[in-house]
Amino acid sequence: FHHVLLDGWSVFQVLSDVFACHAALSRSDDIADTYLGLPNRRPFRDYVQWLGEQDQAQAAEYWRRALASFECRTPLPYEQVPTQAYSSSSSQSRSAELTEEDSGRLAEFAKRHHLTLNAVVQGAWALLLSRYSGQHNVCFGATASGRPADLPAVDDITGIFINTLPVRVEMDSAAGVIGWLQELQAAQAESRRFGFVSLAQLQACSELPRGEQLFDSIVVFENYPINEEEAAAHGLAIRDLAAVETTNYPLSVVVAPGRRLSVEFGYDPGAFDAATIEAMATHFLRVLTALSNNPGARLRDIDILTEAQRSQVLVAWNDTDRDVPAVALAELVAAAVARTPAAPAVIFEDGDEGQPVSFAELETRANQLARLLIARGAGPERIVALALPRSVEIVVAQLAVAKAGAAFLPIDPDYPAERIAFMLADAHPVLLLTLAEIAAELPAVGEGSLLVLDDPGTVAAVAAMPDRAPTDADRASPLSVEHPAYVIYTSGSTGKPKGVVVSHAGLASFAVAEAEHFRVGPGHRVLQFASPSFDASVLELCMSLPAGAALVVPPLGPLLGEQLAEVLQRHRVTHALIPPAALATVPEEIVATGLPEFTTVIVGGDACSAELVTRWAPGRRMINAYGPTESTVVTTWSQALTPGGVPPIGRPIANTRTYVLDVELRPVPVGVPGELYVAGAGLARGYLNRAGLTATRFVANPFGPPGSRMYRTGDLVRWIAGGELQFLGRSDAQVKIRGFRVEPGEIEASLRRHPDVDEAVVIARKDGSGSTRLVGYTVSAGGRVPEPGELRALLADSLPDYMLPSALFALDEWPLTPNGKLDRHALPMPTAAVPAGADYTAPRTDTERVLAQTWADVLAVDKVGVDDNFFELGGDSIRSLLIVTRIKAAFDVTLTPRDVLTARSVSALAERVEDAVLCELERVAFGDGNDNGK
Ligand code: AMP
Ligand code: MG
């Protein structure tokens, strides 16, 4: 009777009770006495006594070693990550079994290599976990019989002795299967010696935050000595056995050996999709057979995907081939000029006289300028820098550079001089094109390489040029689509921005795909929203002009909130790409009813929330577009979105391939997170003058034609059913601030330039309103601690506005984890708002009063004193933009966000506003003919 009930009891038991009881048992006699009202208490007392005699210190020492540097639970492919694992319940299940043949082979394999079946099962689970999580070191729970062999009469004790112990497995992909399994088995045997320790004690031995579970999945190997014959001999029969096993883990894998080895996956339906579990079960069986079929293999050779699954993700879902004539950027536009010469190409605002520039006129102006550029040295493999704001001029200049065969390098005139100087020195442009009012603030460039477009001399020289399009005969050398079309700088993690060089090769296919997917054509109006220094502006260019649609150039200044809505309305914009942060600022009523002609909104550049889709998708086509600068603007895009859930980033666009790979560059299964790699026509050439960096990010493509490359994005994604991709986050520190790509490492490097800063850390934190803020921390070695103001000024010298941290903390020393690493959770958080206290100084002038009210509104605080600090009140770059927008409305002067970020107080900002108002009055009084009003 005992033998039937002994450990086999667990079949009838809810495992969670078992764990609880075990934990209690190891401590309290009383509970042992009342435990399940057992008739046979004496041996239990013996057991409790036995427990007391064990060397707890030695066990703790063992577990501390076994769990050393285990800082993060092995993640599972959740649909919905359980917030608190203990509330999980594996109430659903799904079973699978090996064939008789495979089961036999597996048993034979284990026997031949002196492995227990349990060790092979655990190895298979460890391997699967590591492939699913992308981690080399995984941890799961395994139930172990805790029936101590050295306890006298242990066989007479009725009850549960099962304990769940963490199994931590290191995956060395170069290790051989057999040796690795044998090691795992030996380590398991060792850990059993200390199996009397409760889970709570084990948890304390780990470096996980207190109270966090050690693992989310457990493996139960059911190998109970249930002997039905012996039971029958005692007149006992087992019938109507209905076992319901529920654990309090999100996932439990119960393996029962037998003629056909069977596996039951118990899972929490609140956490997993049934399809995910189904796939997991298939993969698990596959690993089990792969191990036994390939004893000589290395771990890295074990493939968990079936041939069909592999070909689905690599081939079927990448079937994007599309025949598009290979032409360069300028030819794309020339085709539209031929079709609709009189149609508006660029619409802009210039008082009331603003006449759209027609396609024919645009073509003529670009042709003439292109010829001048060629005369001044522009041509294939050469770079022409454009220090121009969003404007008609920059559209003409971009086309002209393309026609000359050169690559354009946009430079935001609002960038700090130091950054502009760096970009110019790094890129070595043959020419720098700009406007007179900007030229004065630009760093000096070499003799003859500055071309001021509105300078009368330049205007005359351009006008004197023939207006026919230049051909290869006119260019310094023939132009091919492999030549660079543009260079865009993005933040660099090692401290300096890096230039991405993109050729013409992917542009034609991109333009065709855009026209189709966004349904854009003659008569449509596309908003020029993006700053020219980002490749989103190339999306706007390629979406509008080649399709015969017009590009709408909005007035200078930030495009947010009501002002953005107003521009959309006034110009009857039909299509626009707007990043999520800006979309979120447009008032809800306007989105719903105020924009009848705005039929297509493309959201991209940053993760789009479900809420934005709910707000924007009804009544219009809303598309989520994803793409790093390194692959010609867009890599994937979604279908038209419908409200409900976080939108996917969709599938690869024409002539583009996407691979979701693990660290060994193996495709991961559907539903499993991996890193996104991109290949195809749009792949950039690489980083300008950074061969080493290029080699680490643009790597050999094992799935493409020999010699082809793929770009490693650093984005974590997963395939979802049907072949769409879901964005999950980053694998590195890179963040997006209002859609701008920021490497915290670059800001850290800038902070370290201060002589009193020894070390610096910059992290991105989500604030209450959901926007991401940068927070900087410094530690100084010498006695002197720099003032935040000093550091801010230093940063403002080299970094664009969106890279300026909204809070800075000078620390005495870094908070460390027990392990000696930086404890990021222990870093101080900026407080959302500083209570207006004794320091409050009321506004004194009308300007200050209006500004103080504006700040209070935008920063959502009660009142703002004139000396209060913008950042301390929770200000950041998007809020600075909103303030600039309000200033424009209230005072009719245009300040820049930088004015707000550097003035930092209402009083200082009031001075700038008053200066600007004076300038404006003078301009109106004396009229300088320049209506750009910058
Ligand atoms: P950039 O090179 O400035 O275009 O930035 C590319 C990065 O922005 C990507 O690697 C992603 O991290 C992020 N990103 C771009 N588009 C999206 C999107 N639609 N959803 C989520 N992240 C995006
Ligand atoms: Mg992009």
PDB file of N, CA, C and O and ligand atoms in Angstrom, residues 490 534-536 580 603-608 624-630 633 636 648-649 711 713-715 727 729-730 734 736 739-741, ligand 1:
ATOM      1  N   THR A 490      23.618  59.547 -37.747  1.00  0.00           N
ATOM      2  CA  THR A 490      22.819  59.146 -36.584  1.00  0.00           C
ATOM      3  C   THR A 490      23.740  59.053 -35.379  1.00  0.00           C
ATOM      4  O   THR A 490      24.954  58.960 -35.528  1.00  0.00           O
ATOM      5  N   PHE A 534      16.836  63.727 -41.364  1.00  0.00           N
ATOM      6  CA  PHE A 534      16.514  62.318 -41.128  1.00  0.00           C
ATOM      7  C   PHE A 534      15.938  61.706 -42.394  1.00  0.00           C
ATOM      8  O   PHE A 534      15.352  62.409 -43.204  1.00  0.00           O
ATOM      9  N   ASP A 535      16.086  60.396 -42.497  1.00  0.00           N
ATOM     10  CA  ASP A 535      15.691  59.771 -43.761  1.00  0.00           C
ATOM     11  C   ASP A 535      14.183  59.704 -43.938  1.00  0.00           C
ATOM     12  O   ASP A 535      13.700  59.373 -45.015  1.00  0.00           O
ATOM     13  N   ALA A 536      13.425  60.051 -42.897  1.00  0.00           N
ATOM     14  CA  ALA A 536      11.980  60.135 -43.077  1.00  0.00           C
ATOM     15  C   ALA A 536      11.668  61.172 -44.164  1.00  0.00           C
ATOM     16  O   ALA A 536      10.661  61.062 -44.871  1.00  0.00           O
ATOM     17  N   PRO A 580       4.897  58.732 -33.569  1.00  0.00           N
ATOM     18  CA  PRO A 580       3.855  58.594 -32.538  1.00  0.00           C
ATOM     19  C   PRO A 580       3.801  59.775 -31.570  1.00  0.00           C
ATOM     20  O   PRO A 580       2.704  60.238 -31.239  1.00  0.00           O
ATOM     21  N   VAL A 603       2.512  56.031 -39.515  1.00  0.00           N
ATOM     22  CA  VAL A 603       3.147  56.262 -38.230  1.00  0.00           C
ATOM     23  C   VAL A 603       4.427  55.444 -38.250  1.00  0.00           C
ATOM     24  O   VAL A 603       4.473  54.353 -38.816  1.00  0.00           O
ATOM     25  N   GLY A 604       5.475  55.995 -37.675  1.00  0.00           N
ATOM     26  CA  GLY A 604       6.726  55.235 -37.720  1.00  0.00           C
ATOM     27  C   GLY A 604       7.834  55.951 -37.009  1.00  0.00           C
ATOM     28  O   GLY A 604       7.666  57.057 -36.496  1.00  0.00           O
ATOM     29  N   GLY A 605       8.957  55.313 -36.946  1.00  0.00           N
ATOM     30  CA  GLY A 605      10.128  55.901 -36.302  1.00  0.00           C
ATOM     31  C   GLY A 605      10.234  55.518 -34.851  1.00  0.00           C
ATOM     32  O   GLY A 605      11.280  55.647 -34.239  1.00  0.00           O
ATOM     33  N   ASP A 606       9.136  55.036 -34.296  1.00  0.00           N
ATOM     34  CA  ASP A 606       9.126  54.677 -32.882  1.00  0.00           C
ATOM     35  C   ASP A 606       7.915  53.781 -32.653  1.00  0.00           C
ATOM     36  O   ASP A 606       7.006  53.757 -33.479  1.00  0.00           O
ATOM     37  N   ALA A 607       7.922  53.083 -31.529  1.00  0.00           N
ATOM     38  CA  ALA A 607       6.834  52.144 -31.266  1.00  0.00           C
ATOM     39  C   ALA A 607       5.502  52.890 -31.154  1.00  0.00           C
ATOM     40  O   ALA A 607       5.397  53.898 -30.473  1.00  0.00           O
ATOM     41  N   CYS A 608       4.492  52.375 -31.834  1.00  0.00           N
ATOM     42  CA  CYS A 608       3.174  52.997 -31.850  1.00  0.00           C
ATOM     43  C   CYS A 608       2.273  52.245 -30.868  1.00  0.00           C
ATOM     44  O   CYS A 608       2.239  51.016 -30.857  1.00  0.00           O
ATOM     45  N   ASN A 624       1.644  51.388 -40.076  1.00  0.00           N
ATOM     46  CA  ASN A 624       2.829  51.441 -39.210  1.00  0.00           C
ATOM     47  C   ASN A 624       4.037  51.064 -40.047  1.00  0.00           C
ATOM     48  O   ASN A 624       4.089  49.977 -40.615  1.00  0.00           O
ATOM     49  N   ALA A 625       4.992  51.981 -40.157  1.00  0.00           N
ATOM     50  CA  ALA A 625       6.182  51.721 -40.969  1.00  0.00           C
ATOM     51  C   ALA A 625       7.403  51.655 -40.071  1.00  0.00           C
ATOM     52  O   ALA A 625       7.557  52.450 -39.157  1.00  0.00           O
ATOM     53  N   TYR A 626       8.244  50.684 -40.354  1.00  0.00           N
ATOM     54  CA  TYR A 626       9.433  50.475 -39.533  1.00  0.00           C
ATOM     55  C   TYR A 626      10.666  50.454 -40.422  1.00  0.00           C
ATOM     56  O   TYR A 626      10.626  49.868 -41.515  1.00  0.00           O
ATOM     57  N   GLY A 627      11.729  51.062 -39.964  1.00  0.00           N
ATOM     58  CA  GLY A 627      12.972  50.905 -40.711  1.00  0.00           C
ATOM     59  C   GLY A 627      14.119  51.697 -40.153  1.00  0.00           C
ATOM     60  O   GLY A 627      13.955  52.851 -39.785  1.00  0.00           O
ATOM     61  N   PRO A 628      15.289  51.083 -40.063  1.00  0.00           N
ATOM     62  CA  PRO A 628      16.479  51.820 -39.675  1.00  0.00           C
ATOM     63  C   PRO A 628      17.077  52.561 -40.883  1.00  0.00           C
ATOM     64  O   PRO A 628      16.880  52.130 -42.026  1.00  0.00           O
ATOM     65  N   THR A 629      17.772  53.639 -40.612  1.00  0.00           N
ATOM     66  CA  THR A 629      18.414  54.421 -41.659  1.00  0.00           C
ATOM     67  C   THR A 629      19.297  53.532 -42.542  1.00  0.00           C
ATOM     68  O   THR A 629      19.464  53.791 -43.731  1.00  0.00           O
ATOM     69  N   GLU A 630      19.831  52.472 -41.965  1.00  0.00           N
ATOM     70  CA  GLU A 630      20.776  51.608 -42.669  1.00  0.00           C
ATOM     71  C   GLU A 630      20.139  50.783 -43.778  1.00  0.00           C
ATOM     72  O   GLU A 630      20.823  50.023 -44.456  1.00  0.00           O
ATOM     73  N   VAL A 633      15.319  53.766 -45.539  1.00  0.00           N
ATOM     74  CA  VAL A 633      14.119  54.304 -44.912  1.00  0.00           C
ATOM     75  C   VAL A 633      13.159  53.272 -44.325  1.00  0.00           C
ATOM     76  O   VAL A 633      12.946  53.237 -43.139  1.00  0.00           O
ATOM     77  N   THR A 636       9.936  47.349 -43.167  1.00  0.00           N
ATOM     78  CA  THR A 636       8.655  46.639 -43.122  1.00  0.00           C
ATOM     79  C   THR A 636       7.545  47.669 -42.928  1.00  0.00           C
ATOM     80  O   THR A 636       7.793  48.758 -42.416  1.00  0.00           O
ATOM     81  N   PRO A 648       1.305  45.599 -35.307  1.00  0.00           N
ATOM     82  CA  PRO A 648       2.552  44.972 -35.752  1.00  0.00           C
ATOM     83  C   PRO A 648       3.310  45.942 -36.663  1.00  0.00           C
ATOM     84  O   PRO A 648       2.727  46.922 -37.126  1.00  0.00           O
ATOM     85  N   ILE A 649       4.590  45.653 -36.891  1.00  0.00           N
ATOM     86  CA  ILE A 649       5.319  46.477 -37.869  1.00  0.00           C
ATOM     87  C   ILE A 649       5.210  45.875 -39.265  1.00  0.00           C
ATOM     88  O   ILE A 649       5.770  46.403 -40.223  1.00  0.00           O
ATOM     89  N   TYR A 711      22.044  43.558 -42.507  1.00  0.00           N
ATOM     90  CA  TYR A 711      22.293  44.541 -41.449  1.00  0.00           C
ATOM     91  C   TYR A 711      21.678  44.060 -40.146  1.00  0.00           C
ATOM     92  O   TYR A 711      20.526  43.630 -40.098  1.00  0.00           O
ATOM     93  N   THR A 713      20.063  44.923 -36.938  1.00  0.00           N
ATOM     94  CA  THR A 713      19.373  46.148 -36.490  1.00  0.00           C
ATOM     95  C   THR A 713      19.502  46.425 -34.999  1.00  0.00           C
ATOM     96  O   THR A 713      19.374  47.563 -34.572  1.00  0.00           O
ATOM     97  N   GLY A 714      19.690  45.377 -34.185  1.00  0.00           N
ATOM     98  CA  GLY A 714      19.652  45.595 -32.733  1.00  0.00           C
ATOM     99  C   GLY A 714      18.218  45.636 -32.213  1.00  0.00           C
ATOM    100  O   GLY A 714      17.994  45.774 -31.017  1.00  0.00           O
ATOM    101  N   ASP A 715      17.244  45.494 -33.099  1.00  0.00           N
ATOM    102  CA  ASP A 715      15.842  45.479 -32.661  1.00  0.00           C
ATOM    103  C   ASP A 715      15.404  44.050 -32.354  1.00  0.00           C
ATOM    104  O   ASP A 715      15.741  43.122 -33.082  1.00  0.00           O
ATOM    105  N   PHE A 727       7.243  44.328 -33.066  1.00  0.00           N
ATOM    106  CA  PHE A 727       8.413  44.979 -32.464  1.00  0.00           C
ATOM    107  C   PHE A 727       8.354  44.797 -30.954  1.00  0.00           C
ATOM    108  O   PHE A 727       7.317  45.008 -30.337  1.00  0.00           O
ATOM    109  N   GLY A 729      11.350  45.693 -28.801  1.00  0.00           N
ATOM    110  CA  GLY A 729      12.269  46.570 -28.068  1.00  0.00           C
ATOM    111  C   GLY A 729      13.667  46.476 -28.638  1.00  0.00           C
ATOM    112  O   GLY A 729      13.849  46.006 -29.750  1.00  0.00           O
ATOM    113  N   ARG A 730      14.626  46.909 -27.858  1.00  0.00           N
ATOM    114  CA  ARG A 730      16.010  46.927 -28.322  1.00  0.00           C
ATOM    115  C   ARG A 730      16.831  45.894 -27.578  1.00  0.00           C
ATOM    116  O   ARG A 730      16.553  45.567 -26.430  1.00  0.00           O
ATOM    117  N   GLN A 734      20.260  51.737 -27.163  1.00  0.00           N
ATOM    118  CA  GLN A 734      19.696  52.775 -28.037  1.00  0.00           C
ATOM    119  C   GLN A 734      18.229  53.059 -27.706  1.00  0.00           C
ATOM    120  O   GLN A 734      17.476  52.144 -27.431  1.00  0.00           O
ATOM    121  N   LYS A 736      14.655  55.842 -28.510  1.00  0.00           N
ATOM    122  CA  LYS A 736      14.050  56.848 -29.355  1.00  0.00           C
ATOM    123  C   LYS A 736      13.463  57.932 -28.462  1.00  0.00           C
ATOM    124  O   LYS A 736      12.733  57.639 -27.515  1.00  0.00           O
ATOM    125  N   GLY A 739      10.963  59.939 -31.551  1.00  0.00           N
ATOM    126  CA  GLY A 739      11.253  59.401 -32.869  1.00  0.00           C
ATOM    127  C   GLY A 739      12.700  59.619 -33.305  1.00  0.00           C
ATOM    128  O   GLY A 739      13.111  59.117 -34.342  1.00  0.00           O
ATOM    129  N   PHE A 740      13.471  60.354 -32.522  1.00  0.00           N
ATOM    130  CA  PHE A 740      14.880  60.561 -32.858  1.00  0.00           C
ATOM    131  C   PHE A 740      15.726  59.481 -32.205  1.00  0.00           C
ATOM    132  O   PHE A 740      15.559  59.168 -31.024  1.00  0.00           O
ATOM    133  N   ARG A 741      16.650  58.973 -32.966  1.00  0.00           N
ATOM    134  CA  ARG A 741      17.480  57.866 -32.512  1.00  0.00           C
ATOM    135  C   ARG A 741      18.615  58.400 -31.645  1.00  0.00           C
ATOM    136  O   ARG A 741      19.369  59.272 -32.072  1.00  0.00           O
TER     137      ARG A 741
HETATM  138  P1  AMP B   1      16.221  55.487 -37.542  1.00  0.00           P
HETATM  139  O1  AMP B   1      17.492  54.944 -38.083  1.00  0.00           O
HETATM  140  O2  AMP B   1      16.378  56.847 -36.971  1.00  0.00           O
HETATM  141  O3  AMP B   1      15.123  55.401 -38.543  1.00  0.00           O
HETATM  142  O4  AMP B   1      15.805  54.577 -36.312  1.00  0.00           O
HETATM  143  C1  AMP B   1      15.547  53.219 -36.520  1.00  0.00           C
HETATM  144  C2  AMP B   1      15.046  52.603 -35.228  1.00  0.00           C
HETATM  145  O5  AMP B   1      13.826  53.211 -34.810  1.00  0.00           O
HETATM  146  C3  AMP B   1      14.721  51.165 -35.384  1.00  0.00           C
HETATM  147  O6  AMP B   1      15.878  50.372 -35.273  1.00  0.00           O
HETATM  148  C4  AMP B   1      13.714  50.943 -34.266  1.00  0.00           C
HETATM  149  O7  AMP B   1      14.374  50.766 -33.046  1.00  0.00           O
HETATM  150  C5  AMP B   1      12.964  52.254 -34.225  1.00  0.00           C
HETATM  151  N1  AMP B   1      11.744  52.201 -35.043  1.00  0.00           N
HETATM  152  C6  AMP B   1      11.576  52.701 -36.276  1.00  0.00           C
HETATM  153  N2  AMP B   1      10.320  52.519 -36.707  1.00  0.00           N
HETATM  154  C7  AMP B   1       9.667  51.868 -35.730  1.00  0.00           C
HETATM  155  C8  AMP B   1       8.321  51.380 -35.575  1.00  0.00           C
HETATM  156  N3  AMP B   1       7.389  51.539 -36.515  1.00  0.00           N
HETATM  157  N4  AMP B   1       8.019  50.750 -34.422  1.00  0.00           N
HETATM  158  C9  AMP B   1       8.947  50.587 -33.461  1.00  0.00           C
HETATM  159  N5  AMP B   1      10.217  51.031 -33.551  1.00  0.00           N
HETATM  160  C10 AMP B   1      10.579  51.672 -34.672  1.00  0.00           C
END
